[in-house]
Coordinates of C-alpha atoms and ligand atoms in Angstrom, one line a residue:
X1 CA -26.1 51.7 -9.8
X2 CA -25.9 55.1 -11.5
X3 CA -25.0 54.4 -15.2
X4 CA -28.2 54.1 -17.2
X5 CA -26.4 52.7 -20.2
X6 CA -23.6 50.6 -18.9
X7 CA -20.8 50.1 -21.5
X8 CA -19.9 46.6 -20.4
X9 CA -22.5 43.9 -20.6
X10 CA -21.5 42.5 -17.2
X11 CA -22.4 45.8 -15.6
X12 CA -25.9 45.6 -17.0
X13 CA -26.4 42.1 -15.6
X14 CA -25.1 43.2 -12.2
X15 CA -27.3 46.3 -12.0
X16 CA -30.4 44.4 -13.0
X17 CA -29.8 41.7 -10.3
X18 CA -29.0 44.3 -7.7
X19 CA -32.3 46.0 -8.4
X20 CA -34.1 42.7 -7.9
X21 CA -32.4 42.1 -4.6
X22 CA -33.3 45.6 -3.5
X23 CA -36.9 45.1 -4.4
X24 CA -37.1 41.8 -2.4
X25 CA -35.4 43.3 0.7
X26 CA -32.3 41.2 0.1
X27 CA -29.8 43.9 -0.6
X28 CA -26.8 43.5 1.7
X29 CA -23.9 45.7 2.7
X30 CA -20.3 45.2 3.9
X31 CA -19.6 47.2 7.1
X32 CA -16.0 47.6 8.2
X33 CA -15.2 47.4 11.9
X34 CA -12.7 49.9 13.3
X35 CA -11.9 47.8 16.4
X36 CA -10.7 44.2 16.8
X37 CA -13.4 41.5 17.1
X38 CA -14.8 41.4 20.6
X39 CA -18.0 41.6 22.7
X40 CA -18.1 45.4 22.0
X41 CA -17.1 46.8 18.6
X42 CA -17.1 50.0 16.7
X43 CA -18.8 50.2 13.5
X44 CA -19.2 53.5 11.5
X45 CA -18.6 55.6 14.6
X46 CA -21.1 53.6 16.7
X47 CA -20.1 51.5 19.7
X48 CA -22.2 48.3 19.7
X49 CA -22.5 45.2 21.8
X50 CA -21.6 42.5 19.2
X51 CA -24.0 39.5 19.0
X52 CA -23.2 38.7 15.4
X53 CA -19.8 37.0 15.8
X54 CA -18.9 33.3 15.9
X55 CA -16.0 34.3 18.2
X56 CA -17.6 32.1 20.9
X57 CA -14.8 32.2 23.4
X58 CA -13.6 35.8 22.9
X59 CA -10.3 34.7 21.4
X60 CA -10.3 36.4 18.1
X61 CA -9.0 39.7 19.5
X62 CA -6.9 38.0 22.3
X63 CA -3.4 39.5 22.4
X64 CA -1.9 36.1 23.1
X65 CA -3.0 34.9 19.7
X66 CA -1.7 38.1 18.2
X67 CA 1.7 37.6 19.9
X68 CA 2.0 34.0 18.6
X69 CA 1.2 35.3 15.1
X70 CA 3.7 38.2 15.4
X71 CA 6.5 35.8 16.6
X72 CA 5.7 33.4 13.7
X73 CA 5.7 36.3 11.2
X74 CA 9.3 37.3 12.1
X75 CA 10.4 33.6 11.9
X76 CA 8.5 32.6 8.7
X77 CA 7.4 35.8 6.9
X78 CA 3.9 36.3 5.7
X79 CA 3.4 34.2 2.5
X80 CA 3.8 30.5 2.1
X81 CA 4.6 30.8 -1.6
X82 CA 2.8 27.7 -2.8
X83 CA 0.4 24.9 -1.9
X84 CA 1.5 22.5 0.8
X85 CA 2.4 19.8 -1.6
X86 CA 4.8 22.0 -3.5
X87 CA 6.8 24.2 -1.1
X88 CA 4.2 25.7 1.3
X89 CA 4.4 23.2 4.1
X90 CA 6.0 24.3 7.3
X91 CA 6.7 23.0 10.8
X92 CA 4.0 25.3 12.0
X93 CA 1.4 23.4 9.9
X94 CA 2.7 20.1 11.3
X95 CA 2.7 21.3 14.9
X96 CA -0.9 22.5 14.6
X97 CA -2.0 19.3 13.0
X98 CA -0.4 17.1 15.7
X99 CA -2.1 19.2 18.4
X100 CA -5.5 19.1 16.6
X101 CA -5.3 15.3 16.2
X102 CA -4.6 14.8 19.9
X103 CA -7.3 17.3 20.9
X104 CA -9.9 15.5 18.6
X105 CA -8.8 12.1 19.7
X106 CA -8.1 11.2 16.1
X107 CA -5.3 9.3 14.4
X108 CA -4.7 12.3 12.1
X109 CA -5.7 15.9 11.4
X110 CA -5.3 17.8 8.1
X111 CA -5.4 21.5 7.7
X112 CA -7.5 23.3 5.1
X113 CA -7.6 27.0 4.2
X114 CA -11.1 27.5 5.5
X115 CA -14.1 25.4 6.5
X116 CA -15.7 26.2 3.2
X117 CA -12.6 24.8 1.4
X118 CA -12.6 21.7 3.7
X119 CA -16.2 20.7 3.1
X120 CA -16.0 21.3 -0.6
X121 CA -12.7 19.4 -0.8
X122 CA -13.7 16.5 1.4
X123 CA -17.0 15.7 -0.3
X124 CA -15.7 16.1 -3.8
X125 CA -12.7 13.9 -3.0
X126 CA -14.6 11.1 -1.3
X127 CA -17.7 10.9 -3.5
X128 CA -18.2 10.7 -7.2
X129 CA -20.8 10.0 -9.9
X130 CA -21.6 6.5 -8.8
X131 CA -22.1 7.5 -5.1
X132 CA -25.0 8.9 -3.1
X133 CA -24.6 11.7 -0.6
X134 CA -27.3 12.3 2.1
X135 CA -27.4 15.9 3.3
X136 CA -29.6 17.5 6.1
X137 CA -31.9 20.1 4.7
X138 CA -30.4 22.8 6.9
X139 CA -26.7 22.0 6.3
X140 CA -24.2 24.8 5.8
X141 CA -23.8 26.1 2.2
X142 CA -20.2 24.6 2.1
X143 CA -21.6 21.1 2.5
X144 CA -24.3 21.8 -0.1
X145 CA -21.6 23.0 -2.5
X146 CA -19.4 20.0 -1.7
X147 CA -22.3 17.7 -2.7
X148 CA -22.8 19.6 -5.9
X149 CA -19.1 19.6 -6.8
X150 CA -18.7 15.9 -6.1
X151 CA -21.3 15.1 -8.9
X152 CA -22.7 12.3 -6.6
X153 CA -26.4 11.9 -6.5
X154 CA -27.5 14.1 -3.6
X155 CA -30.5 13.2 -1.5
X156 CA -31.6 16.0 0.9
X157 CA -33.3 14.6 4.0
X158 CA -35.7 16.6 6.2
X159 CA -33.9 18.5 9.0
X160 CA -32.8 16.1 11.8
X161 CA -35.3 13.4 10.6
X162 CA -33.7 10.1 11.2
X163 CA -36.7 8.0 10.2
X164 CA -36.9 9.8 6.8
X165 CA -33.2 9.3 6.4
X166 CA -33.5 5.6 7.0
X167 CA -36.2 5.3 4.3
X168 CA -34.0 7.3 1.9
X169 CA -30.9 5.2 2.7
X170 CA -32.9 2.1 1.7
X171 CA -34.2 3.7 -1.5
X172 CA -31.0 5.2 -2.9
X173 CA -28.1 2.8 -3.2
X174 CA -24.8 3.6 -4.9
X175 CA -21.2 2.4 -4.9
X176 CA -20.7 4.4 -1.7
X177 CA -23.2 6.1 0.6
X178 CA -22.2 9.0 2.8
X179 CA -24.2 11.1 5.2
X180 CA -23.1 14.7 6.0
X181 CA -24.5 17.0 8.7
X182 CA -23.7 20.0 10.7
X183 CA -23.1 19.1 14.4
X184 CA -24.6 22.4 15.6
X185 CA -26.7 24.0 12.8
X186 CA -25.3 27.4 12.0
X187 CA -28.5 29.5 11.8
X188 CA -30.7 27.7 14.3
X189 CA -28.2 26.5 16.9
X190 CA -29.9 23.1 17.3
X191 CA -27.9 19.8 17.4
X192 CA -27.8 16.9 15.0
X193 CA -29.0 13.5 16.4
X194 CA -25.5 12.0 16.1
X195 CA -26.0 8.8 18.1
X196 CA -28.9 7.9 15.9
X197 CA -27.0 8.9 12.8
X198 CA -24.1 6.7 13.8
X199 CA -26.3 3.7 14.3
X200 CA -28.1 4.2 11.1
X201 CA -24.9 4.7 9.1
X202 CA -23.4 1.6 10.6
X203 CA -26.6 -0.4 9.7
X204 CA -26.4 0.8 6.1
X205 CA -22.7 0.7 5.5
X206 CA -22.7 4.5 5.0
X207 CA -19.9 6.9 6.1
X208 CA -20.7 9.8 8.4
X209 CA -19.1 13.2 8.0
X210 CA -19.8 15.7 10.8
X211 CA -19.1 19.5 10.5
X212 CA -18.2 20.6 14.0
X213 CA -17.8 24.3 13.0
X214 CA -20.1 25.7 15.8
X215 CA -19.4 22.9 18.3
X216 CA -15.6 23.0 18.6
X217 CA -14.7 24.9 21.8
X218 CA -18.3 25.0 22.8
X219 CA -19.5 21.4 23.4
X220 CA -17.9 18.4 25.0
X221 CA -16.0 18.0 28.2
X222 CA -12.8 19.2 26.6
X223 CA -14.5 21.4 24.0
X224 CA -13.8 18.9 21.2
X225 CA -17.4 19.2 19.9
X226 CA -20.7 17.4 19.8
X227 CA -19.2 14.0 18.9
X228 CA -17.2 14.3 22.2
X229 CA -20.3 15.4 24.1
X230 CA -22.2 12.4 22.9
X231 CA -19.3 9.9 23.1
X232 CA -19.3 9.1 19.4
X233 CA -16.0 10.6 18.3
X234 CA -14.6 7.1 17.5
X235 CA -17.6 6.1 15.5
X236 CA -17.9 9.1 13.2
X237 CA -15.8 8.6 10.0
X238 CA -14.6 12.2 9.6
X239 CA -15.0 15.4 11.5
X240 CA -14.5 18.9 10.1
X241 CA -13.7 21.8 12.3
X242 CA -13.0 25.5 11.8
X243 CA -10.2 27.5 13.4
X244 CA -11.9 30.8 12.6
X245 CA -14.8 30.5 15.1
X246 CA -14.3 29.5 18.8
X247 CA -10.5 29.0 18.3
X248 CA -10.2 32.7 17.3
X249 CA -7.9 32.3 14.3
X250 CA -8.5 31.3 10.7
X251 CA -8.6 28.1 8.6
X252 CA -10.0 24.7 9.2
X253 CA -9.2 21.0 9.6
X254 CA -10.5 17.5 9.2
X255 CA -9.9 14.8 11.9
X256 CA -10.0 11.2 10.9
X257 CA -7.9 8.2 10.1
X258 CA -4.4 8.4 8.6
X259 CA -5.6 6.7 5.4
X260 CA -8.4 9.2 4.9
X261 CA -6.3 12.3 5.5
X262 CA -3.5 10.9 3.3
X263 CA -6.0 10.3 0.5
X264 CA -7.3 13.9 0.9
X265 CA -3.8 15.2 0.4
X266 CA -3.9 13.6 -3.0
X267 CA -7.6 14.2 -3.9
X268 CA -9.0 17.3 -2.2
X269 CA -8.6 19.9 -4.9
X270 CA -9.2 22.8 -2.5
X271 CA -6.0 21.7 -0.7
X272 CA -3.9 20.6 -3.7
X273 CA -4.6 23.7 -5.8
X274 CA -4.5 26.4 -3.1
X275 CA -1.7 28.3 -1.4
X276 CA -1.0 27.0 2.1
X277 CA -2.2 28.9 5.2
X278 CA 0.4 31.4 6.5
X279 CA 2.5 29.9 9.3
X280 CA 1.5 32.9 11.5
X281 CA -2.2 31.8 11.2
X282 CA -1.2 28.3 12.2
X283 CA 0.6 29.6 15.3
X284 CA -2.3 31.8 16.3
X285 CA -4.7 28.8 16.0
X286 CA -2.3 26.6 18.0
X287 CA -2.3 29.2 20.7
X288 CA -6.1 29.5 20.6
X289 CA -6.4 25.7 20.8
X290 CA -4.0 25.6 23.8
X291 CA -6.3 28.1 25.6
X292 CA -9.3 26.0 24.9
X293 CA -7.5 23.0 26.3
X294 CA -6.0 24.7 29.3
X295 CA -8.7 27.1 30.4
X296 CA -12.1 25.4 30.9
X297 CA -13.3 28.7 32.6
X298 CA -13.7 30.1 29.1
X299 CA -16.3 27.5 28.2
X300 CA -17.9 27.8 31.6
X301 CA -18.3 31.6 31.1
X302 CA -19.9 31.0 27.7
X303 CA -22.3 28.5 29.1
X304 CA -23.4 30.8 31.9
X305 CA -24.2 33.3 29.2
X306 CA -26.0 30.7 27.1
X307 CA -28.2 29.7 30.1
X308 CA -28.9 33.3 31.0
X309 CA -30.0 34.2 27.5
X310 CA -32.1 31.1 27.0
X311 CA -34.0 31.7 30.3
X312 CA -34.6 35.3 29.4
X313 CA -35.9 34.3 25.9
X314 CA -38.2 31.7 27.5
X315 CA -39.7 34.4 29.7
X316 CA -40.3 36.5 26.6
X317 CA -42.2 33.6 25.2
X318 CA -39.6 32.3 22.7
X319 CA -39.2 28.6 22.4
X320 CA -35.5 28.8 23.2
X321 CA -33.3 26.0 24.7
X322 CA -29.7 26.1 25.8
X323 CA -28.2 23.9 23.1
X324 CA -25.4 26.0 21.7
X325 CA -24.1 29.6 21.5
X326 CA -26.5 30.3 18.6
X327 CA -30.1 31.6 19.1
X328 CA -32.5 32.4 16.3
X329 CA -35.4 34.8 16.8
X330 CA -37.5 34.1 13.7
X331 CA -39.4 37.1 12.1
X332 CA -40.4 35.7 8.8
X333 CA -40.0 38.2 5.9
X334 CA -36.6 39.8 5.2
X335 CA -37.9 43.3 5.8
X336 CA -39.2 42.4 9.3
X337 CA -35.8 41.0 10.2
X338 CA -34.0 44.1 8.8
X339 CA -36.3 46.4 10.7
X340 CA -35.8 44.5 14.0
X341 CA -32.0 44.6 13.4
X342 CA -32.2 48.3 12.9
X343 CA -34.2 48.8 16.0
X344 CA -31.7 46.8 18.1
X345 CA -29.0 48.9 16.7
X346 CA -30.7 52.0 18.1
X347 CA -30.4 50.2 21.5
X348 CA -26.7 49.7 21.0
X349 CA -26.8 46.1 19.8
X350 CA -25.2 44.6 16.7
X351 CA -27.5 41.7 15.7
X352 CA -27.4 41.2 11.9
X353 CA -30.5 40.1 10.1
X354 CA -30.1 36.8 8.4
X355 CA -32.1 36.4 5.2
X356 CA -32.4 34.0 2.2
X357 CA -30.4 32.4 0.8
X358 CA -28.6 31.9 4.1
X359 CA -31.9 30.6 5.6
X360 CA -35.1 29.3 3.9
X361 CA -37.7 31.7 2.6
X362 CA -40.1 32.9 5.3
X363 CA -37.6 32.3 8.1
X364 CA -35.7 35.5 8.1
X365 CA -34.4 36.1 11.5
X366 CA -32.2 37.8 14.1
X367 CA -29.3 35.4 14.8
X368 CA -27.6 35.9 18.2
X369 CA -24.1 34.5 18.7
X370 CA -23.0 34.5 22.3
X371 CA -19.5 34.8 23.6
X372 CA -17.7 34.0 26.8
X373 CA -16.6 37.6 26.7
X374 CA -20.1 39.0 27.1
X375 CA -21.0 40.3 30.5
X376 CA -24.3 39.6 32.3
X377 CA -25.1 43.2 31.5
X378 CA -24.6 42.7 27.8
X379 CA -27.1 39.7 28.0
X380 CA -29.6 41.8 29.9
X381 CA -29.3 44.7 27.4
X382 CA -30.2 42.2 24.6
X383 CA -33.1 40.8 26.5
X384 CA -34.4 44.3 27.4
X385 CA -34.2 45.3 23.7
X386 CA -36.1 42.2 22.6
X387 CA -38.8 42.9 25.2
X388 CA -39.2 46.4 23.8
X389 CA -39.2 45.0 20.3
X390 CA -42.1 42.6 21.2
X391 CA -44.0 45.5 22.8
X392 CA -43.7 47.6 19.7
X393 CA -44.7 44.8 17.3
Ligands
LIG1 C1 -18.6 28.9 9.1 C2 -18.9 27.5 8.7 C3 -18.2 26.9 7.7 C4 -17.1 27.6 7.0 O1 -16.0 27.8 7.7 P1 -15.0 28.9 7.3 O2 -13.7 28.6 8.0 O3 -15.6 30.2 7.8 O4 -14.9 28.9 5.8 C5 -18.4 25.5 7.5 N1 -19.4 24.9 8.1 C6 -20.2 25.5 8.9 C7 -21.3 24.7 9.6 C8 -20.0 26.8 9.2 O5 -20.9 27.5 10.1

């Protein structure tokens, strides 16, 4: 920001936009951790209880995932050299896909390099100019971008509003109609009304795509997500899941029919035109998935923490319910959220402020992500700090 007369035009643009962000309280910073991901992390010399991660089961720093990756590194090396269709496909990709398909109770699963790439790839592969996409107003940015990239007509329906969606489905017809929604909404932690959406889609001949990013490993009897919890896995056309959140690794997948995943291999440009995931990442994810399948005590510990925190928030007067591992404490303006985050940091807590464009204007917030690895004391520390914050307000 120092050069008053930038020599390259692009620097001038950047500096001007950064000043605007700064003035609006929207300037952000990257902060490198000096420890693995976990319930307690070190950041710039501070030791902080970490409530900003999506590592819901505490697997991201688990040595068993690291060992699986290390073993795969010595077998496969680091790089995959090309996209999967060219020469980047390995037995590690196949083994993970088979395990994911079985876990999700789907005919087939297909890996993507990230949840972002999966959503962009899926929507742009399955919808085009003649089609209509219906998207919940609070869907994740990757679904929004997928809608845009598809060039389909996109109709945004009010958050979780099934009646409004029904009217819109009647009003906007196309060659194909497809509804897409987060299962658990990433910044509020509430759940999509999937049973109603399934019924509505069936009635209107629309397809339903559900993004289980924050529900995999968290919801359902076996941790397979909200569709499993609601008993609609077989009725949802396509489910997207990430490997980088509860499963502790990196990457993503879609679960659906063989026909759809095979078509995606041809048409999803984020898969066709991108180098394959390293085999070591696949092996770490497969290990994380195995732990989710074999150790229900992880999910039980997470849910103890979720209920503990929800009850504490209710006592503080927050309208919190135990729906997922995500809790939003809404503060309104960006600066209020940043100040609250700074205050919590003085109390040893890492709770990042979430501001536009991640959330709508006027709803800047503290977003708490809970983990199975948090102790009851960690949860109490957070509640104590929030109590103090409310007193000071
Ligand atoms: C995090 C997230 C994604 C993106 O997944 P990555 O693997 O991090 O790219 C997609 N959808 C939702 C709802 C998410 O929260």
